[in-house]
PDB file of C-alpha atoms in Angstrom:
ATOM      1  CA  UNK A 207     190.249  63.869 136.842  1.00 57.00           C
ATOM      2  CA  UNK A 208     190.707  60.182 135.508  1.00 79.00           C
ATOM      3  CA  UNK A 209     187.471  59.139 136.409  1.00 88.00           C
ATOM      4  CA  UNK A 210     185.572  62.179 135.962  1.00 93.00           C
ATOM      5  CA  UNK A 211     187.215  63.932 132.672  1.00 96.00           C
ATOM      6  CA  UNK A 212     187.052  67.653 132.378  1.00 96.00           C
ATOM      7  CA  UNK A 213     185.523  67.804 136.123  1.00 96.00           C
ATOM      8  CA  UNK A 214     186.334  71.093 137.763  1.00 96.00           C
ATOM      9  CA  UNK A 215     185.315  73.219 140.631  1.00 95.00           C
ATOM     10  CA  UNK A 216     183.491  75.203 137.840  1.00 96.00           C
ATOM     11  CA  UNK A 217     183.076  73.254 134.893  1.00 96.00           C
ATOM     12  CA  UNK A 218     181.031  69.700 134.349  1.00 96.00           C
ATOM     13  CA  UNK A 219     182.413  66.708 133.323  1.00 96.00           C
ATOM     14  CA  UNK A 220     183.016  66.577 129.606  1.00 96.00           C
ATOM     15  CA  UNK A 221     180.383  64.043 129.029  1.00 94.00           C
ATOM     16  CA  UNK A 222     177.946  65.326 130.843  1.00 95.00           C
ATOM     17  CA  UNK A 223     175.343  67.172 128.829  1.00 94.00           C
ATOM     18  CA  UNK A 224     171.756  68.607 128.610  1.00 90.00           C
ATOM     19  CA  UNK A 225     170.397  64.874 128.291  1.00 93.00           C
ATOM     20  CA  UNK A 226     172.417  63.115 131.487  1.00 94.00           C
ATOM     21  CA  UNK A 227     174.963  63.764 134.128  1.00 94.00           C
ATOM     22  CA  UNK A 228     177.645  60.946 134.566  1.00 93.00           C
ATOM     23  CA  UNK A 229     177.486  61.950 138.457  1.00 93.00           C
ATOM     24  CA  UNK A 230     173.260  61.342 138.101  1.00 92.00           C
ATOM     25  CA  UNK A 231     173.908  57.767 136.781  1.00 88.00           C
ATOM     26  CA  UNK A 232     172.912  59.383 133.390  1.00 89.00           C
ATOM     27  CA  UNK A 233     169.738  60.763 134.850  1.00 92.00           C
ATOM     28  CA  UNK A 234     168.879  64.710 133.090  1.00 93.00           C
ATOM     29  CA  UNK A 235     169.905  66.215 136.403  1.00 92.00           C
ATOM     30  CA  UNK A 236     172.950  68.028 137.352  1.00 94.00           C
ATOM     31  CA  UNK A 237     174.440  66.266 140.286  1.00 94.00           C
ATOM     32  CA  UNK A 238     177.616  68.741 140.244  1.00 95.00           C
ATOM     33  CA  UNK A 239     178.886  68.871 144.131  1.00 94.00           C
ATOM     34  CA  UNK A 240     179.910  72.382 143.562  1.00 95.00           C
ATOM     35  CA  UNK A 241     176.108  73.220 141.948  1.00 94.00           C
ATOM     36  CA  UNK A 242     173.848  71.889 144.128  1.00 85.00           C
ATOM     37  CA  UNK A 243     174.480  68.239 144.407  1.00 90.00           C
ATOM     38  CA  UNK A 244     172.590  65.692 145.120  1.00 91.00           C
ATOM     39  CA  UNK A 245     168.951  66.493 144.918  1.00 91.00           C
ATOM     40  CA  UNK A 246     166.965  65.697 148.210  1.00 91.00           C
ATOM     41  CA  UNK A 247     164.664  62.964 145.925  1.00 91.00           C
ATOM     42  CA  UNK A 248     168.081  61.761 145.338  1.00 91.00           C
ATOM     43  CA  UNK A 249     169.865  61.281 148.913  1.00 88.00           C
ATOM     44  CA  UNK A 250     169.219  57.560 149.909  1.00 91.00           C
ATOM     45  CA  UNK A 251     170.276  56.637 146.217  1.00 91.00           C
ATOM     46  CA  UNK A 252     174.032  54.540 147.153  1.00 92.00           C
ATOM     47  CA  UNK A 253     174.744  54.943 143.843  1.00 92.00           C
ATOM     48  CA  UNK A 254     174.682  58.473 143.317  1.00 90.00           C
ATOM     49  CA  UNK A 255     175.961  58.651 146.804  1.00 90.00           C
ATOM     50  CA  UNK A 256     178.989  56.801 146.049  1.00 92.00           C
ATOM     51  CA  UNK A 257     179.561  58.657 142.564  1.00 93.00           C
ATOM     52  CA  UNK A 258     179.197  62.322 144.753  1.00 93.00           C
ATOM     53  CA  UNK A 259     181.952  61.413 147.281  1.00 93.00           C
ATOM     54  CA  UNK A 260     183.972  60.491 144.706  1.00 94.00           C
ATOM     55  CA  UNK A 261     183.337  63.523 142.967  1.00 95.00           C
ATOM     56  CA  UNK A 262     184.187  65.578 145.681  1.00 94.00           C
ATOM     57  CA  UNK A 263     187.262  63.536 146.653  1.00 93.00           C
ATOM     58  CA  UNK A 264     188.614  64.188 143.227  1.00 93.00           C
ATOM     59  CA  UNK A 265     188.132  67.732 143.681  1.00 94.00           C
ATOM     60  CA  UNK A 266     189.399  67.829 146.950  1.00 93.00           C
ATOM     61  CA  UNK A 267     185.871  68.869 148.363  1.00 92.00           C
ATOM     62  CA  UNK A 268     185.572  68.147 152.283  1.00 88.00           C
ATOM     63  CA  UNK A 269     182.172  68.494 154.036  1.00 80.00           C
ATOM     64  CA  UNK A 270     181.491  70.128 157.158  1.00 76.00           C
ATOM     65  CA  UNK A 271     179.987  68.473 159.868  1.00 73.00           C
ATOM     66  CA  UNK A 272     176.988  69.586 160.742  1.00 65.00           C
ATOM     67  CA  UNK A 273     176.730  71.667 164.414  1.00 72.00           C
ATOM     68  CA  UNK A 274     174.305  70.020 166.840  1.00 68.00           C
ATOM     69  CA  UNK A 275     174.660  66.203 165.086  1.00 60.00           C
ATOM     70  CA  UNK A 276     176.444  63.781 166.580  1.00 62.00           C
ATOM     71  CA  UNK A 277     177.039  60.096 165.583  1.00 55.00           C
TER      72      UNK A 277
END
């Protein structure tokens, strides 16, 4: 993961830590796509939006549509 070093299915980034998660913009949350993503206080944040798709893009993560939305 070039932009994300260390970032697995399973494991963090590598400098992520207790203090800040480089996919929370540094906030002390855990923004991991495969751990519970982006909180719900979180979801109209474009930032943290744009650093969780490319999270999941680099992990080859691809969301389901939801059943009964449409566009």
């Amino acid at each position: 993961m070039k932009k994300f070093p260390g970032l697995t299915r399973e494991e963090c980034a590598s400098a992520c830590s207790e203090k800040g998660c480089v996919l929370a913009v540094g906030r002390p949350f855990c923004f991991h796509p495969c751990k519970g993503g982006v909180p719900k206080a979180f979801k109209d944040d474009p930032e943290a939006q744009v650093l969780q798709a490319d999270a999941r893009a680099a992990l080859g993560i691809k969301l389901k549509p939801l059943e009964g939305v449409t566009a």
